[in-house]
Short mmCIF file of N, CA, C and O in Angstrom, two decimals:
data_model
loop_
_atom_site.label_atom_id
_atom_site.label_comp_id
_atom_site.label_asym_id
_atom_site.label_seq_id
_atom_site.Cartn_x
_atom_site.Cartn_y
_atom_site.Cartn_z
N MET A 282 127.01 125.77 99.67
CA MET A 282 127.72 124.20 99.96
C MET A 282 127.64 123.65 98.53
O MET A 282 126.91 123.55 97.50
N LYS A 283 128.90 122.91 98.49
CA LYS A 283 129.47 122.48 97.71
C LYS A 283 129.32 120.65 97.77
O LYS A 283 129.41 120.58 98.79
N ASN A 284 128.69 120.41 96.85
CA ASN A 284 128.48 118.79 96.91
C ASN A 284 129.86 118.26 96.11
O ASN A 284 129.87 118.45 94.75
N ILE A 285 130.46 116.85 96.46
CA ILE A 285 131.14 115.91 95.64
C ILE A 285 130.23 114.64 95.87
O ILE A 285 130.21 113.89 96.94
N PHE A 286 130.01 113.91 94.37
CA PHE A 286 129.41 113.05 94.45
C PHE A 286 130.41 111.66 94.22
O PHE A 286 131.00 112.07 93.03
N ILE A 287 130.39 110.55 94.32
CA ILE A 287 131.27 109.86 94.50
C ILE A 287 130.69 108.59 93.60
O ILE A 287 129.53 107.95 94.57
N GLU A 288 130.89 108.15 92.69
CA GLU A 288 129.89 107.15 91.95
C GLU A 288 130.59 106.22 91.54
O GLU A 288 132.19 106.36 91.09
N GLY A 289 130.54 104.71 91.52
CA GLY A 289 130.96 103.84 90.76
C GLY A 289 130.74 102.45 90.92
O GLY A 289 129.51 102.35 91.86
N LEU A 290 131.41 101.18 90.07
CA LEU A 290 130.94 99.83 90.33
C LEU A 290 131.44 99.39 91.98
O LEU A 290 132.22 100.07 92.50
N GLN A 291 130.53 98.49 92.51
CA GLN A 291 130.89 98.01 93.68
C GLN A 291 132.37 97.54 93.83
O GLN A 291 132.78 96.73 92.86
N GLY A 292 132.75 97.67 94.92
CA GLY A 292 134.30 97.36 95.01
C GLY A 292 135.28 98.12 94.24
O GLY A 292 136.85 97.62 94.27
N THR A 293 134.84 99.17 93.75
CA THR A 293 136.11 100.18 93.02
C THR A 293 136.90 101.01 93.97
O THR A 293 137.51 102.09 93.39
N GLY A 294 136.46 100.99 95.24
CA GLY A 294 137.38 101.90 96.44
C GLY A 294 136.51 103.25 96.65
O GLY A 294 137.31 104.41 96.99
N LYS A 295 135.36 103.48 96.35
CA LYS A 295 134.41 104.75 97.06
C LYS A 295 134.36 104.70 98.26
O LYS A 295 134.61 105.86 98.60
N SER A 296 134.32 103.95 98.73
CA SER A 296 134.50 104.20 100.63
C SER A 296 135.89 104.43 100.68
O SER A 296 135.90 105.28 101.68
N ILE A 297 136.59 104.06 100.43
CA ILE A 297 138.19 104.42 100.72
C ILE A 297 138.60 105.60 100.20
O ILE A 297 139.33 106.65 101.16
N LEU A 298 138.10 106.30 99.21
CA LEU A 298 137.96 107.56 98.45
C LEU A 298 137.72 108.68 99.96
O LEU A 298 138.07 109.63 100.07
N LEU A 299 136.32 108.22 100.13
CA LEU A 299 135.05 109.16 100.84
C LEU A 299 136.13 109.48 102.38
O LEU A 299 136.20 110.11 102.84
N GLN A 300 136.65 107.86 102.76
CA GLN A 300 137.59 108.04 103.95
C GLN A 300 138.57 108.82 104.07
O GLN A 300 138.92 109.73 104.67
N SER A 301 139.23 108.90 103.07
CA SER A 301 140.42 109.72 102.63
C SER A 301 139.94 111.45 102.52
O SER A 301 140.84 111.97 102.97
N ILE A 302 139.10 111.80 101.89
CA ILE A 302 138.55 112.65 101.98
C ILE A 302 138.16 113.38 103.13
O ILE A 302 138.95 114.62 103.65
N PHE A 303 137.25 112.41 104.24
CA PHE A 303 137.21 112.64 105.54
C PHE A 303 138.23 113.12 106.37
O PHE A 303 138.50 113.75 107.18
N THR A 304 139.64 112.13 106.17
CA THR A 304 140.61 112.38 106.93
C THR A 304 141.15 113.53 106.46
O THR A 304 142.14 114.22 107.30
N ASN A 305 141.58 113.88 104.95
CA ASN A 305 142.54 114.87 104.90
C ASN A 305 141.75 116.30 104.75
O ASN A 305 142.75 117.11 104.89
N ILE A 306 140.61 116.32 104.60
CA ILE A 306 140.08 117.69 104.71
C ILE A 306 138.84 117.59 105.42
O ILE A 306 137.84 117.56 105.25
N PRO A 307 139.14 117.96 106.79
CA PRO A 307 138.13 117.59 108.06
C PRO A 307 136.96 118.79 107.78
O PRO A 307 136.05 118.79 108.30
N GLU A 308 137.19 119.65 107.21
CA GLU A 308 136.28 120.83 106.97
C GLU A 308 135.10 120.40 106.35
O GLU A 308 134.11 120.98 105.99
N TYR A 309 135.28 119.52 105.36
CA TYR A 309 134.49 118.92 104.72
C TYR A 309 133.54 117.69 105.58
O TYR A 309 133.91 116.72 106.19
N HIS A 310 131.89 117.73 104.89
CA HIS A 310 131.16 117.34 105.89
C HIS A 310 130.75 115.86 105.09
O HIS A 310 130.60 115.98 103.70
N VAL A 311 131.11 114.94 105.62
CA VAL A 311 130.91 113.80 104.75
C VAL A 311 129.64 112.92 105.31
O VAL A 311 129.33 112.75 106.29
N CYS A 312 128.69 112.35 103.68
CA CYS A 312 127.45 111.86 104.13
C CYS A 312 127.83 110.35 103.52
O CYS A 312 128.23 110.57 102.17
N ARG A 313 127.66 109.26 104.22
CA ARG A 313 127.87 107.92 103.67
C ARG A 313 126.76 107.38 103.11
O ARG A 313 125.56 107.83 103.82
N GLU A 314 126.74 106.73 102.53
CA GLU A 314 125.14 105.43 101.97
C GLU A 314 124.44 105.35 103.30
O GLU A 314 125.11 105.07 104.18
N GLY A 315 123.38 106.02 103.47
CA GLY A 315 122.45 105.42 104.69
C GLY A 315 122.38 106.46 105.36
O GLY A 315 121.65 106.82 106.42
N ASP A 316 123.17 107.63 105.16
CA ASP A 316 123.42 108.74 106.26
C ASP A 316 122.39 109.85 105.85
O ASP A 316 121.90 109.91 105.00
N TYR A 317 121.97 110.33 106.75
CA TYR A 317 120.96 111.54 106.57
C TYR A 317 121.68 112.53 105.67
O TYR A 317 122.89 113.07 106.14
N SER A 318 121.06 113.04 104.63
CA SER A 318 121.73 113.98 103.69
C SER A 318 120.97 115.15 103.34
O SER A 318 119.67 114.89 102.92
N PRO A 319 121.60 116.26 103.14
CA PRO A 319 120.59 117.29 102.69
C PRO A 319 119.89 117.54 101.58
O PRO A 319 119.07 118.19 101.30
N ILE A 320 120.48 116.58 100.45
CA ILE A 320 119.90 116.62 99.13
C ILE A 320 119.69 115.03 98.57
O ILE A 320 119.10 115.09 97.52
N GLU A 321 119.87 114.26 99.68
CA GLU A 321 119.84 112.82 99.18
C GLU A 321 118.77 112.05 100.04
O GLU A 321 119.07 112.35 101.04
N LEU A 322 118.48 111.09 99.52
CA LEU A 322 117.41 109.92 100.35
C LEU A 322 117.77 108.72 100.40
O LEU A 322 116.80 107.57 101.04
N ALA A 323 118.86 108.17 99.70
CA ALA A 323 118.94 106.63 99.74
C ALA A 323 119.11 106.20 101.00
O ALA A 323 119.76 106.99 101.85
N TRP A 324 118.66 104.88 101.16
CA TRP A 324 118.17 104.21 102.32
C TRP A 324 117.71 105.12 103.56
O TRP A 324 117.91 104.69 104.07
N CYS A 325 116.97 105.89 103.01
CA CYS A 325 116.07 106.80 104.03
C CYS A 325 114.63 106.72 103.97
O CYS A 325 114.32 106.72 103.05
N THR A 326 113.86 107.07 105.05
CA THR A 326 112.34 107.09 104.74
C THR A 326 111.92 108.53 104.61
O THR A 326 112.80 109.48 104.67
N TRP A 327 110.64 108.41 103.73
CA TRP A 327 110.42 109.70 103.99
C TRP A 327 108.96 109.54 104.10
O TRP A 327 108.04 108.76 103.55
N MET A 328 108.62 110.13 105.42
CA MET A 328 107.11 109.73 105.98
C MET A 328 106.38 110.91 106.88
O MET A 328 107.09 111.94 106.99
N THR A 329 105.10 110.84 106.56
CA THR A 329 104.24 111.78 107.51
C THR A 329 104.38 111.78 108.79
O THR A 329 105.15 110.58 109.49
N GLU A 330 103.95 112.88 109.50
CA GLU A 330 104.00 112.59 110.91
C GLU A 330 103.26 111.18 111.24
O GLU A 330 103.62 110.48 112.40
N LYS A 331 101.93 111.40 110.70
CA LYS A 331 101.22 110.18 111.38
C LYS A 331 101.81 108.64 111.01
O LYS A 331 102.00 107.57 111.81
N GLU A 332 102.52 108.45 109.87
CA GLU A 332 103.33 107.23 109.58
C GLU A 332 104.46 107.19 110.70
O GLU A 332 104.58 106.02 110.96
N TYR A 333 105.11 108.60 110.99
CA TYR A 333 106.36 108.24 111.95
C TYR A 333 105.96 107.72 113.19
O TYR A 333 106.50 106.99 113.91
N HIS A 334 104.92 108.54 113.64
CA HIS A 334 104.41 107.95 115.03
C HIS A 334 103.78 106.60 115.05
O HIS A 334 104.14 105.78 116.17
N ALA A 335 103.18 106.05 114.15
CA ALA A 335 102.86 104.64 113.93
C ALA A 335 104.07 103.79 114.04
O ALA A 335 104.26 102.66 114.54
N VAL A 336 105.35 104.16 113.48
CA VAL A 336 106.38 103.36 113.37
C VAL A 336 107.31 103.34 115.08
O VAL A 336 107.47 102.27 115.50
N LEU A 337 107.04 104.66 115.49
CA LEU A 337 107.58 104.54 116.77
C LEU A 337 106.96 103.84 117.52
O LEU A 337 107.22 103.26 118.73
N GLU A 338 105.52 103.53 117.60
CA GLU A 338 104.73 103.14 118.48
C GLU A 338 104.76 101.38 118.16
O GLU A 338 105.11 100.48 119.13
N LYS A 339 105.09 101.04 116.70
CA LYS A 339 105.35 99.59 116.43
C LYS A 339 106.55 98.95 116.96
O LYS A 339 106.50 97.78 117.54
N TYR A 340 107.58 99.62 117.02
CA TYR A 340 108.90 99.50 117.52
C TYR A 340 109.51 100.37 118.54
O TYR A 340 110.48 100.98 118.65
N SER A 341 108.57 100.34 119.33
CA SER A 341 108.85 101.26 121.06
C SER A 341 110.00 100.40 121.72
O SER A 341 110.30 101.34 122.06
N GLY A 342 110.19 99.27 121.54
CA GLY A 342 111.61 98.72 121.85
C GLY A 342 112.97 99.52 121.53
O GLY A 342 113.69 99.39 122.27
N ILE A 343 112.92 100.16 120.28
CA ILE A 343 113.95 100.61 120.03
C ILE A 343 113.50 102.06 119.38
O ILE A 343 113.96 103.04 118.54
N ARG A 344 112.35 102.86 120.33
CA ARG A 344 112.11 104.03 119.65
C ARG A 344 113.71 105.21 119.89
O ARG A 344 113.66 106.02 118.86
N ASN A 345 114.06 104.93 120.81
CA ASN A 345 115.19 105.71 120.97
C ASN A 345 116.15 105.74 119.90
O ASN A 345 116.66 106.84 119.29
N GLU A 346 116.67 104.56 119.44
CA GLU A 346 117.33 104.66 118.23
C GLU A 346 117.01 105.10 117.07
O GLU A 346 117.25 105.62 116.14
N ILE A 347 115.60 105.00 116.97
CA ILE A 347 114.72 105.78 115.53
C ILE A 347 114.71 107.02 115.92
O ILE A 347 114.92 107.66 114.74
N VAL A 348 114.25 107.76 116.72
CA VAL A 348 114.69 109.33 117.36
C VAL A 348 115.85 109.69 116.74
O VAL A 348 115.84 110.56 116.18
N GLU A 349 117.06 108.79 117.29
CA GLU A 349 118.28 109.42 117.31
C GLU A 349 118.81 109.72 115.60
O GLU A 349 119.70 110.38 115.43
N ASN A 350 118.08 108.70 114.92
CA ASN A 350 118.32 108.52 113.34
C ASN A 350 117.25 109.40 112.66
O ASN A 350 116.90 108.66 111.37
N THR A 351 116.50 110.35 113.17
CA THR A 351 115.39 110.93 112.26
C THR A 351 115.90 112.13 112.31
O THR A 351 116.30 113.05 113.25
N VAL A 352 115.36 112.88 111.01
CA VAL A 352 115.40 114.32 111.06
C VAL A 352 114.09 114.68 110.52
O VAL A 352 113.61 114.16 109.63
N GLN A 353 113.45 115.73 110.90
CA GLN A 353 112.65 116.33 110.63
C GLN A 353 112.52 117.45 109.39
O GLN A 353 113.52 118.49 109.66
N GLU A 354 112.09 117.32 108.31
CA GLU A 354 112.05 118.59 107.31
C GLU A 354 110.78 118.95 107.28
O GLU A 354 110.06 117.95 106.42
N GLY A 355 110.13 119.97 107.24
CA GLY A 355 109.13 120.43 107.07
C GLY A 355 107.84 119.68 107.83
O GLY A 355 108.01 119.22 108.82
N ASP A 356 106.98 119.11 106.99
CA ASP A 356 105.82 118.14 107.72
C ASP A 356 106.40 116.84 107.15
O ASP A 356 105.61 115.86 107.61
N HIS A 357 107.65 116.46 107.33
CA HIS A 357 108.25 114.71 106.92
C HIS A 357 109.20 114.28 107.72
O HIS A 357 109.93 115.32 108.47
N TYR A 358 109.56 113.29 108.15
CA TYR A 358 110.25 112.85 109.04
C TYR A 358 111.11 111.68 108.06
O TYR A 358 110.30 110.82 107.28
N ILE A 359 112.51 111.99 108.14
CA ILE A 359 113.47 111.02 107.33
C ILE A 359 114.11 110.13 108.51
O ILE A 359 115.01 110.73 109.26
N ILE A 360 114.23 109.13 108.23
CA ILE A 360 114.61 108.24 109.48
C ILE A 360 115.84 107.64 108.53
O ILE A 360 115.77 106.95 107.29
N SER A 361 117.01 107.47 109.11
CA SER A 361 118.21 106.99 108.35
C SER A 361 118.28 105.29 109.00
O SER A 361 119.05 105.04 109.61
N TYR A 362 117.25 104.77 108.62
CA TYR A 362 117.08 103.02 109.20
C TYR A 362 117.73 102.37 109.02
O TYR A 362 117.93 101.55 109.97
N THR A 363 118.55 102.42 107.89
CA THR A 363 119.74 101.43 108.15
C THR A 363 120.86 101.66 108.71
O THR A 363 121.63 100.58 108.81
N ARG A 364 120.83 102.32 109.48
CA ARG A 364 122.06 102.72 110.62
C ARG A 364 121.80 102.19 111.69
O ARG A 364 122.16 102.34 112.93
N ILE A 365 120.12 101.94 112.09
CA ILE A 365 119.80 101.04 113.30
C ILE A 365 119.98 99.94 113.08
O ILE A 365 119.42 98.93 112.10
N LEU A 366 120.61 99.39 113.91
CA LEU A 366 121.50 97.83 114.15
C LEU A 366 120.26 97.43 114.97
O LEU A 366 120.18 97.79 115.88
N THR A 367 119.62 96.38 114.41
CA THR A 367 118.33 95.47 115.37
C THR A 367 118.10 94.16 114.70
O THR A 367 118.27 94.13 113.56
N ASP A 368 117.97 93.56 115.65
CA ASP A 368 117.65 91.86 115.16
C ASP A 368 116.13 91.66 115.18
O ASP A 368 115.75 90.57 114.93
N ILE A 369 115.18 92.98 114.97
CA ILE A 369 113.71 92.59 115.06
C ILE A 369 113.23 92.17 113.50
O ILE A 369 113.69 92.90 112.88
N PRO A 370 112.64 90.98 113.48
CA PRO A 370 112.32 90.90 112.01
C PRO A 370 111.64 91.66 111.37
O PRO A 370 110.72 92.33 111.80
N GLY A 371 112.14 91.83 110.26
CA GLY A 371 111.16 92.59 109.28
C GLY A 371 111.32 94.24 109.56
O GLY A 371 110.55 94.86 108.83
N PHE A 372 112.41 94.41 110.52
CA PHE A 372 112.28 96.19 110.93
C PHE A 372 112.62 96.82 109.56
O PHE A 372 112.13 97.87 109.05
N HIS A 373 113.73 96.44 108.92
CA HIS A 373 113.92 97.17 107.68
C HIS A 373 113.51 96.85 106.47
O HIS A 373 113.24 97.85 105.77
N GLN A 374 112.69 95.97 106.11
CA GLN A 374 111.87 95.75 105.21
C GLN A 374 110.79 96.79 105.50
O GLN A 374 110.17 97.00 104.38
N ASP A 375 110.29 96.51 106.43
CA ASP A 375 109.25 97.43 106.77
C ASP A 375 109.55 98.69 106.47
O ASP A 375 108.34 99.70 105.78
N LEU A 376 110.32 99.59 107.24
CA LEU A 376 110.85 100.73 106.87
C LEU A 376 111.23 100.99 105.21
O LEU A 376 110.78 102.19 104.85
N GLU A 377 111.82 100.04 104.49
CA GLU A 377 111.77 100.33 103.47
C GLU A 377 111.00 100.74 102.44
O GLU A 377 111.19 101.58 101.70
N ARG A 378 109.57 100.32 102.83
CA ARG A 378 108.63 100.82 102.06
C ARG A 378 108.18 102.34 101.98
O ARG A 378 107.40 102.89 101.42
N PHE A 379 108.95 102.84 102.79
CA PHE A 379 108.86 104.63 103.07
C PHE A 379 110.04 105.19 102.09
O PHE A 379 110.00 106.53 102.53
N GLU A 380 110.71 104.62 101.58
CA GLU A 380 111.41 104.96 100.67
C GLU A 380 111.24 105.60 99.50
O GLU A 380 109.86 105.56 99.12
N ILE A 381 111.83 106.48 98.77
CA ILE A 381 111.10 107.36 97.44
C ILE A 381 111.72 106.65 96.24
O ILE A 381 111.15 107.27 95.18
N TYR A 382 112.68 105.87 96.33
CA TYR A 382 113.26 105.38 95.02
C TYR A 382 112.29 104.10 94.69
O TYR A 382 111.38 103.76 95.30
N THR A 383 113.12 103.65 93.50
CA THR A 383 112.37 102.09 92.90
C THR A 383 110.79 102.18 92.99
O THR A 383 109.94 101.56 93.15
N GLY A 384 110.52 103.28 92.19
CA GLY A 384 108.79 103.57 91.68
C GLY A 384 107.80 103.51 92.87
O GLY A 384 106.83 103.47 92.80
N LYS A 385 108.48 103.91 94.26
CA LYS A 385 107.67 103.91 95.16
C LYS A 385 106.71 105.23 95.25
O LYS A 385 105.62 105.27 96.03
N LYS A 386 107.03 106.29 94.65
CA LYS A 386 106.42 107.57 94.21
C LYS A 386 106.40 107.97 93.06
O LYS A 386 107.24 107.20 92.09
N THR A 387 105.17 108.74 92.68
CA THR A 387 105.41 108.93 91.12
C THR A 387 106.44 109.89 90.89
O THR A 387 107.25 110.39 91.69
N LEU A 388 106.53 110.16 89.43
CA LEU A 388 107.25 110.84 89.07
C LEU A 388 107.28 112.28 89.72
O LEU A 388 108.48 112.97 90.14
N HIS A 389 106.38 112.88 89.44
CA HIS A 389 105.79 114.06 90.13
C HIS A 389 106.13 114.35 91.44
O HIS A 389 106.71 115.31 91.88
N ASP A 390 105.67 113.54 92.29
CA ASP A 390 105.90 113.30 93.68
C ASP A 390 107.37 113.59 94.11
O ASP A 390 107.99 114.19 94.79
N PHE A 391 108.16 112.43 93.19
CA PHE A 391 109.65 112.08 93.28
C PHE A 391 110.24 113.56 93.07
O PHE A 391 111.21 114.03 93.76
N GLU A 392 109.77 114.28 92.05
CA GLU A 392 110.71 115.36 91.76
C GLU A 392 110.12 116.77 92.62
O GLU A 392 111.13 117.29 92.92
N GLN A 393 108.92 116.78 92.99
CA GLN A 393 108.99 117.89 94.13
C GLN A 393 109.30 117.28 95.23
O GLN A 393 110.09 118.37 96.00
N ILE A 394 110.00 116.20 95.96
CA ILE A 394 110.52 116.00 97.01
C ILE A 394 112.11 116.45 97.12
O ILE A 394 112.58 117.01 97.76
N ILE A 395 112.66 115.84 95.90
CA ILE A 395 113.83 116.26 95.79
C ILE A 395 113.93 117.76 95.24
O ILE A 395 115.04 118.32 96.12
N LEU A 396 113.32 118.56 94.66
CA LEU A 396 113.36 119.83 94.45
C LEU A 396 113.55 120.61 95.71
O LEU A 396 113.98 121.41 96.35
N GLU A 397 112.32 120.03 96.66
CA GLU A 397 112.02 120.64 98.07
C GLU A 397 113.50 120.57 98.63
O GLU A 397 114.05 121.46 99.52
N LYS A 398 114.18 119.19 98.85
CA LYS A 398 115.20 119.22 99.60
C LYS A 398 116.56 120.15 98.87
O LYS A 398 117.27 120.68 99.84
N LYS A 399 116.63 120.27 97.61
CA LYS A 399 117.09 121.14 97.03
C LYS A 399 117.33 122.50 97.33
O LYS A 399 118.38 123.36 97.95
N SER A 400 116.05 122.99 97.80
CA SER A 400 115.93 124.35 97.93
C SER A 400 116.16 124.45 99.30
O SER A 400 116.95 125.40 99.79
N ARG A 401 116.12 123.36 100.14
CA ARG A 401 116.34 123.65 101.70
C ARG A 401 117.62 123.82 101.65
O ARG A 401 118.40 124.40 102.61
N SER A 402 118.50 122.93 100.97
CA SER A 402 119.96 122.91 101.12
C SER A 402 120.42 124.14 100.62
O SER A 402 121.33 124.57 101.21
N LEU A 403 120.04 124.91 99.75
CA LEU A 403 120.37 126.07 99.25
C LEU A 403 120.36 126.96 100.16
O LEU A 403 121.11 128.15 100.18
N ALA A 404 119.33 127.22 100.94
CA ALA A 404 118.79 127.91 101.69
C ALA A 404 119.90 127.86 102.94
O ALA A 404 120.20 129.13 103.39
N LEU A 405 120.24 126.73 103.45
CA LEU A 405 121.18 126.50 104.41
C LEU A 405 122.60 127.35 103.90
O LEU A 405 123.33 127.34 105.10
N GLY A 406 122.89 127.09 102.92
CA GLY A 406 123.89 127.81 102.25
C GLY A 406 125.23 127.68 101.90
O GLY A 406 126.34 127.45 102.01
#
């Protein structure tokens, strides 16, 4: 699998370029910010089964949306929670605590998670 990363400052046309790639090269799989990605976890949770089931119980009113936006990788659950549109107060802030970025994981744990995702991605091919 080949990956193309589009980086740049806010407002410089990254989303327009991505849409152009998606439109003109349909065989490419496009991951937008917040989507589940086989190698990236921005705007997604990384949680244990126990944590996942606690979230499903706490937010039972939107359980189906959570399940639809969840991918299980090994023993962990990845929720693309920013893709869930809800007016439940604190939902997004609550799930943000399960992200792996901004110092929420040790450097060692962060490296292990990313290397594991890369291994899975390469195995899928």
